[in-house]
Amino acid sequence: MFFSKLLPREGNFFELFNEHGAKITEGARSFMLMLNNYDDLTLREKYAAEVDAAEHQADRVTAEVNRQLHRTFITPIDREQIHGLINSMDDIVDLLQDATETLSLYDVRRIPADVVRLGELSVKCCERVQHAVSLLPKLSEPTTAEAAIKTCEEIDKLESDADRVMRSAMSRLFREEPDVRELIKLKAIYEQLESISDRCEDVANLIEGIVLENS
């Protein structure tokens, strides 16, 4: 008990979640700007660098959350929930960086409409994740808890939309793309982009659990 009194009773976890959520949205929007300006090499590299910067900044936030978990005696929500949530959030921005790097490493020359559509859905999912996370400090308020659940449901719907776009894109790719190398490249990109919405859904599921336990 003596040592527990030397430890802070609560870390600033909600502030760190908000900071990380902002980096997710920044990374997603920069990724979309990169897709929309892909033919301009200078802009492509500029926005790719912004995605990379957002990922590195998000990593620092994740590391700080994990440090605070070790130093904090009493946390505002369950420790496992904090750990699971920040790591699931970090997976999102990691995938944004992976997709950005894959476009470069695979020397993708053109961006099909299906990639743009999946990118747009990814941005919407990321923005909803940021919003849901911002509501966590006020879950004791019934209207806030309801808003958090509603936002999580919106993420679930966006993830279903991304699944449909992915299936349609894959079908079109295998029917219409004559170049096997191009097919392999685009298949990998589609799968990475669809995974972003999957990870957003993972975060939504965790937040729903937190809402149910703490509201």
mmCIF file of C-alpha atoms in Angstrom:
data_model
loop_
_atom_site.group_PDB
_atom_site.id
_atom_site.type_symbol
_atom_site.label_atom_id
_atom_site.label_comp_id
_atom_site.label_asym_id
_atom_site.label_seq_id
_atom_site.Cartn_x
_atom_site.Cartn_y
_atom_site.Cartn_z
ATOM 1 C CA MET A 1 0.000 0.000 0.000
ATOM 2 C CA PHE A 2 2.883 2.376 0.712
ATOM 3 C CA PHE A 3 4.220 2.075 -2.828
ATOM 4 C CA SER A 4 0.738 2.485 -4.331
ATOM 5 C CA LYS A 5 0.495 5.908 -2.646
ATOM 6 C CA LEU A 6 3.604 7.023 -4.510
ATOM 7 C CA LEU A 7 1.962 6.282 -7.849
ATOM 8 C CA PRO A 8 -0.476 8.669 -9.542
ATOM 9 C CA ARG A 9 -4.056 7.545 -9.145
ATOM 10 C CA GLU A 10 -5.097 8.351 -12.723
ATOM 11 C CA GLY A 11 -3.143 8.960 -15.894
ATOM 12 C CA ASN A 12 -4.296 11.284 -18.651
ATOM 13 C CA PHE A 13 -5.434 8.331 -20.752
ATOM 14 C CA PHE A 14 -8.439 10.019 -22.328
ATOM 15 C CA GLU A 15 -6.279 12.931 -23.498
ATOM 16 C CA LEU A 16 -3.833 10.478 -25.030
ATOM 17 C CA PHE A 17 -6.656 8.563 -26.745
ATOM 18 C CA ASN A 18 -7.851 11.867 -28.233
ATOM 19 C CA GLU A 19 -4.345 12.716 -29.391
ATOM 20 C CA HIS A 20 -3.954 9.315 -31.020
ATOM 21 C CA GLY A 21 -7.388 9.567 -32.641
ATOM 22 C CA ALA A 22 -6.360 12.875 -34.190
ATOM 23 C CA LYS A 23 -3.253 11.240 -35.670
ATOM 24 C CA ILE A 24 -5.385 8.456 -37.162
ATOM 25 C CA THR A 25 -7.591 11.013 -38.898
ATOM 26 C CA GLU A 26 -4.593 13.065 -40.031
ATOM 27 C CA GLY A 27 -2.977 9.970 -41.517
ATOM 28 C CA ALA A 28 -6.188 8.899 -43.270
ATOM 29 C CA ARG A 29 -6.803 12.326 -44.783
ATOM 30 C CA SER A 30 -3.200 12.585 -45.991
ATOM 31 C CA PHE A 31 -3.512 9.110 -47.519
ATOM 32 C CA MET A 32 -6.638 10.216 -49.380
ATOM 33 C CA LEU A 33 -4.920 13.383 -50.586
ATOM 34 C CA MET A 34 -2.083 11.217 -51.860
ATOM 35 C CA LEU A 35 -4.531 9.080 -53.855
ATOM 36 C CA ASN A 36 -6.296 12.143 -55.253
ATOM 37 C CA ASN A 37 -2.974 13.690 -56.342
ATOM 38 C CA TYR A 38 -1.210 10.477 -57.313
ATOM 39 C CA ASP A 39 -0.198 11.652 -60.781
ATOM 40 C CA ASP A 40 1.762 14.553 -59.267
ATOM 41 C CA LEU A 41 4.935 12.935 -57.923
ATOM 42 C CA THR A 42 5.822 15.916 -55.720
ATOM 43 C CA LEU A 43 2.410 15.952 -54.040
ATOM 44 C CA ARG A 44 2.366 12.163 -53.820
ATOM 45 C CA GLU A 45 5.636 12.184 -51.886
ATOM 46 C CA LYS A 46 4.492 15.108 -49.728
ATOM 47 C CA TYR A 47 1.316 13.346 -48.594
ATOM 48 C CA ALA A 48 3.098 10.001 -48.189
ATOM 49 C CA ALA A 49 5.537 11.745 -45.839
ATOM 50 C CA GLU A 50 2.558 13.141 -43.872
ATOM 51 C CA VAL A 51 1.135 9.621 -43.451
ATOM 52 C CA ASP A 52 4.532 8.456 -42.216
ATOM 53 C CA ALA A 53 4.770 11.370 -39.766
ATOM 54 C CA ALA A 54 1.277 10.665 -38.395
ATOM 55 C CA GLU A 55 2.229 7.016 -37.843
ATOM 56 C CA HIS A 56 5.408 7.931 -35.945
ATOM 57 C CA GLN A 57 3.540 10.458 -33.786
ATOM 58 C CA ALA A 58 0.827 7.885 -33.058
ATOM 59 C CA ASP A 59 3.517 5.380 -32.029
ATOM 60 C CA ARG A 60 4.838 7.877 -29.484
ATOM 61 C CA VAL A 61 1.344 8.287 -28.026
ATOM 62 C CA THR A 62 0.926 4.511 -27.818
ATOM 63 C CA ALA A 63 4.248 4.193 -26.011
ATOM 64 C CA GLU A 64 3.217 6.918 -23.547
ATOM 65 C CA VAL A 65 -0.080 5.141 -22.809
ATOM 66 C CA ASN A 66 1.802 1.920 -22.072
ATOM 67 C CA ARG A 67 4.271 3.793 -19.840
ATOM 68 C CA GLN A 68 1.433 5.382 -17.901
ATOM 69 C CA LEU A 69 -0.228 2.009 -17.452
ATOM 70 C CA HIS A 70 2.892 0.815 -15.620
ATOM 71 C CA ARG A 71 3.024 3.947 -13.454
ATOM 72 C CA THR A 72 -0.651 4.391 -12.609
ATOM 73 C CA PHE A 73 -2.217 2.645 -9.633
ATOM 74 C CA ILE A 74 -5.901 3.316 -10.379
ATOM 75 C CA THR A 75 -7.022 3.787 -13.992
ATOM 76 C CA PRO A 76 -10.271 5.451 -15.160
ATOM 77 C CA ILE A 77 -11.322 2.289 -17.040
ATOM 78 C CA ASP A 78 -10.113 -1.305 -16.926
ATOM 79 C CA ARG A 79 -6.382 -1.672 -17.637
ATOM 80 C CA GLU A 80 -6.966 -4.366 -20.252
ATOM 81 C CA GLN A 81 -9.455 -2.098 -22.014
ATOM 82 C CA ILE A 82 -6.899 0.707 -22.136
ATOM 83 C CA HIS A 83 -4.219 -1.616 -23.471
ATOM 84 C CA GLY A 84 -6.513 -3.217 -26.040
ATOM 85 C CA LEU A 85 -7.953 0.085 -27.222
ATOM 86 C CA ILE A 86 -4.666 1.934 -27.783
ATOM 87 C CA ASN A 87 -3.090 -1.028 -29.570
ATOM 88 C CA SER A 88 -6.129 -1.506 -31.809
ATOM 89 C CA MET A 89 -6.057 2.203 -32.634
ATOM 90 C CA ASP A 90 -2.365 1.927 -33.446
ATOM 91 C CA ASP A 91 -3.089 -0.932 -35.859
ATOM 92 C CA ILE A 92 -5.208 1.475 -37.943
ATOM 93 C CA VAL A 93 -2.476 4.025 -38.514
ATOM 94 C CA ASP A 94 0.060 1.227 -39.093
ATOM 95 C CA LEU A 95 -2.116 -0.089 -41.917
ATOM 96 C CA LEU A 96 -2.378 3.382 -43.448
ATOM 97 C CA GLN A 97 1.401 3.541 -43.495
ATOM 98 C CA ASP A 98 1.639 -0.017 -44.885
ATOM 99 C CA ALA A 99 -0.741 0.820 -47.733
ATOM 100 C CA THR A 100 1.229 3.976 -48.526
ATOM 101 C CA GLU A 101 4.494 2.045 -48.626
ATOM 102 C CA THR A 102 3.002 -0.764 -50.714
ATOM 103 C CA LEU A 103 1.915 1.685 -53.415
ATOM 104 C CA SER A 104 5.525 2.837 -53.637
ATOM 105 C CA LEU A 105 7.259 -0.535 -53.264
ATOM 106 C CA TYR A 106 4.999 -2.178 -55.873
ATOM 107 C CA ASP A 107 5.480 0.786 -58.215
ATOM 108 C CA VAL A 108 1.729 1.215 -58.696
ATOM 109 C CA ARG A 109 1.312 3.631 -61.623
ATOM 110 C CA ARG A 110 -2.446 4.188 -61.649
ATOM 111 C CA ILE A 111 -5.116 4.403 -58.959
ATOM 112 C CA PRO A 112 -8.369 2.633 -59.927
ATOM 113 C CA ALA A 113 -11.715 4.022 -58.814
ATOM 114 C CA ASP A 114 -12.142 1.107 -56.385
ATOM 115 C CA VAL A 115 -8.968 2.111 -54.519
ATOM 116 C CA VAL A 116 -10.306 5.658 -54.225
ATOM 117 C CA ARG A 117 -13.652 4.376 -52.957
ATOM 118 C CA LEU A 118 -11.990 2.154 -50.335
ATOM 119 C CA GLY A 119 -9.806 5.096 -49.346
ATOM 120 C CA GLU A 120 -12.861 7.302 -48.873
ATOM 121 C CA LEU A 121 -14.508 4.679 -46.669
ATOM 122 C CA SER A 122 -11.281 4.362 -44.661
ATOM 123 C CA VAL A 123 -11.256 8.111 -44.000
ATOM 124 C CA LYS A 124 -14.874 8.048 -42.838
ATOM 125 C CA CYS A 125 -14.163 5.094 -40.532
ATOM 126 C CA CYS A 126 -11.122 6.846 -39.063
ATOM 127 C CA GLU A 127 -13.057 10.050 -38.462
ATOM 128 C CA ARG A 128 -15.766 8.076 -36.680
ATOM 129 C CA VAL A 129 -13.152 6.348 -34.536
ATOM 130 C CA GLN A 130 -11.763 9.721 -33.495
ATOM 131 C CA HIS A 131 -15.253 10.928 -32.607
ATOM 132 C CA ALA A 132 -16.119 7.806 -30.602
ATOM 133 C CA VAL A 133 -12.869 8.069 -28.629
ATOM 134 C CA SER A 134 -13.550 11.733 -27.852
ATOM 135 C CA LEU A 135 -16.759 10.705 -26.052
ATOM 136 C CA LEU A 136 -15.088 8.323 -23.596
ATOM 137 C CA PRO A 137 -14.490 10.846 -20.762
ATOM 138 C CA LYS A 138 -18.212 11.608 -20.445
ATOM 139 C CA LEU A 139 -19.784 8.155 -20.635
ATOM 140 C CA SER A 140 -21.561 8.734 -17.316
ATOM 141 C CA GLU A 141 -23.896 11.069 -19.228
ATOM 142 C CA PRO A 142 -26.663 8.965 -20.865
ATOM 143 C CA THR A 143 -26.776 11.084 -24.023
ATOM 144 C CA THR A 144 -23.012 10.736 -24.473
ATOM 145 C CA ALA A 145 -23.156 6.975 -24.016
ATOM 146 C CA GLU A 146 -25.929 6.795 -26.620
ATOM 147 C CA ALA A 147 -23.884 8.952 -29.004
ATOM 148 C CA ALA A 148 -20.881 6.649 -28.576
ATOM 149 C CA ILE A 149 -22.966 3.559 -29.366
ATOM 150 C CA LYS A 150 -24.462 5.313 -32.405
ATOM 151 C CA THR A 151 -21.000 6.214 -33.680
ATOM 152 C CA CYS A 152 -19.845 2.621 -33.236
ATOM 153 C CA GLU A 153 -22.856 1.448 -35.243
ATOM 154 C CA GLU A 154 -21.879 3.892 -38.002
ATOM 155 C CA ILE A 155 -18.389 2.356 -38.053
ATOM 156 C CA ASP A 156 -19.937 -1.132 -38.356
ATOM 157 C CA LYS A 157 -21.985 0.027 -41.341
ATOM 158 C CA LEU A 158 -18.967 1.610 -43.015
ATOM 159 C CA GLU A 159 -17.035 -1.631 -42.519
ATOM 160 C CA SER A 160 -19.874 -3.533 -44.239
ATOM 161 C CA ASP A 161 -19.783 -1.003 -47.085
ATOM 162 C CA ALA A 162 -16.030 -1.551 -47.424
ATOM 163 C CA ASP A 163 -16.604 -5.329 -47.573
ATOM 164 C CA ARG A 164 -19.038 -4.878 -50.454
ATOM 165 C CA VAL A 165 -16.710 -2.540 -52.349
ATOM 166 C CA MET A 166 -13.852 -4.999 -51.782
ATOM 167 C CA ARG A 167 -15.816 -7.966 -53.162
ATOM 168 C CA SER A 168 -16.919 -5.968 -56.186
ATOM 169 C CA ALA A 169 -13.389 -4.682 -56.767
ATOM 170 C CA MET A 170 -11.887 -8.164 -56.578
ATOM 171 C CA SER A 171 -14.472 -9.550 -58.979
ATOM 172 C CA ARG A 172 -13.784 -6.760 -61.466
ATOM 173 C CA LEU A 173 -10.026 -7.130 -61.045
ATOM 174 C CA PHE A 174 -9.976 -10.856 -61.841
ATOM 175 C CA ARG A 175 -12.371 -10.441 -64.768
ATOM 176 C CA GLU A 176 -10.863 -7.391 -66.408
ATOM 177 C CA GLU A 177 -7.162 -7.017 -65.514
ATOM 178 C CA PRO A 178 -5.028 -8.755 -68.189
ATOM 179 C CA ASP A 179 -1.663 -7.962 -66.567
ATOM 180 C CA VAL A 180 -0.931 -10.550 -63.870
ATOM 181 C CA ARG A 181 1.625 -8.328 -62.138
ATOM 182 C CA GLU A 182 -0.857 -5.473 -61.950
ATOM 183 C CA LEU A 183 -3.484 -7.863 -60.611
ATOM 184 C CA ILE A 184 -1.183 -8.996 -57.797
ATOM 185 C CA LYS A 185 -0.327 -5.400 -56.875
ATOM 186 C CA LEU A 186 -3.917 -4.186 -56.782
ATOM 187 C CA LYS A 187 -5.152 -7.251 -54.920
ATOM 188 C CA ALA A 188 -2.663 -6.484 -52.120
ATOM 189 C CA ILE A 189 -3.755 -2.831 -52.003
ATOM 190 C CA TYR A 190 -7.454 -3.741 -51.861
ATOM 191 C CA GLU A 191 -6.817 -6.159 -49.000
ATOM 192 C CA GLN A 192 -4.824 -3.611 -46.997
ATOM 193 C CA LEU A 193 -7.451 -0.908 -47.427
ATOM 194 C CA GLU A 194 -10.266 -3.249 -46.449
ATOM 195 C CA SER A 195 -8.256 -4.209 -43.358
ATOM 196 C CA ILE A 196 -8.300 -0.567 -42.213
ATOM 197 C CA SER A 197 -12.081 -0.660 -41.850
ATOM 198 C CA ASP A 198 -11.782 -4.039 -40.091
ATOM 199 C CA ARG A 199 -9.435 -2.534 -37.495
ATOM 200 C CA CYS A 200 -11.780 0.432 -37.080
ATOM 201 C CA GLU A 201 -14.564 -2.055 -36.362
ATOM 202 C CA ASP A 202 -12.328 -3.724 -33.753
ATOM 203 C CA VAL A 203 -11.966 -0.341 -32.025
ATOM 204 C CA ALA A 204 -15.735 0.201 -32.230
ATOM 205 C CA ASN A 205 -16.352 -3.172 -30.577
ATOM 206 C CA LEU A 206 -13.952 -2.319 -27.764
ATOM 207 C CA ILE A 207 -15.593 1.066 -27.237
ATOM 208 C CA GLU A 208 -19.045 -0.541 -27.129
ATOM 209 C CA GLY A 209 -17.764 -2.816 -24.365
ATOM 210 C CA ILE A 210 -16.360 0.142 -22.442
ATOM 211 C CA VAL A 211 -19.659 2.018 -22.828
ATOM 212 C CA LEU A 212 -21.692 -0.915 -21.541
ATOM 213 C CA GLU A 213 -19.439 -1.364 -18.517
ATOM 214 C CA ASN A 214 -18.979 2.283 -17.585
ATOM 215 C CA SER A 215 -22.164 4.151 -18.518
#
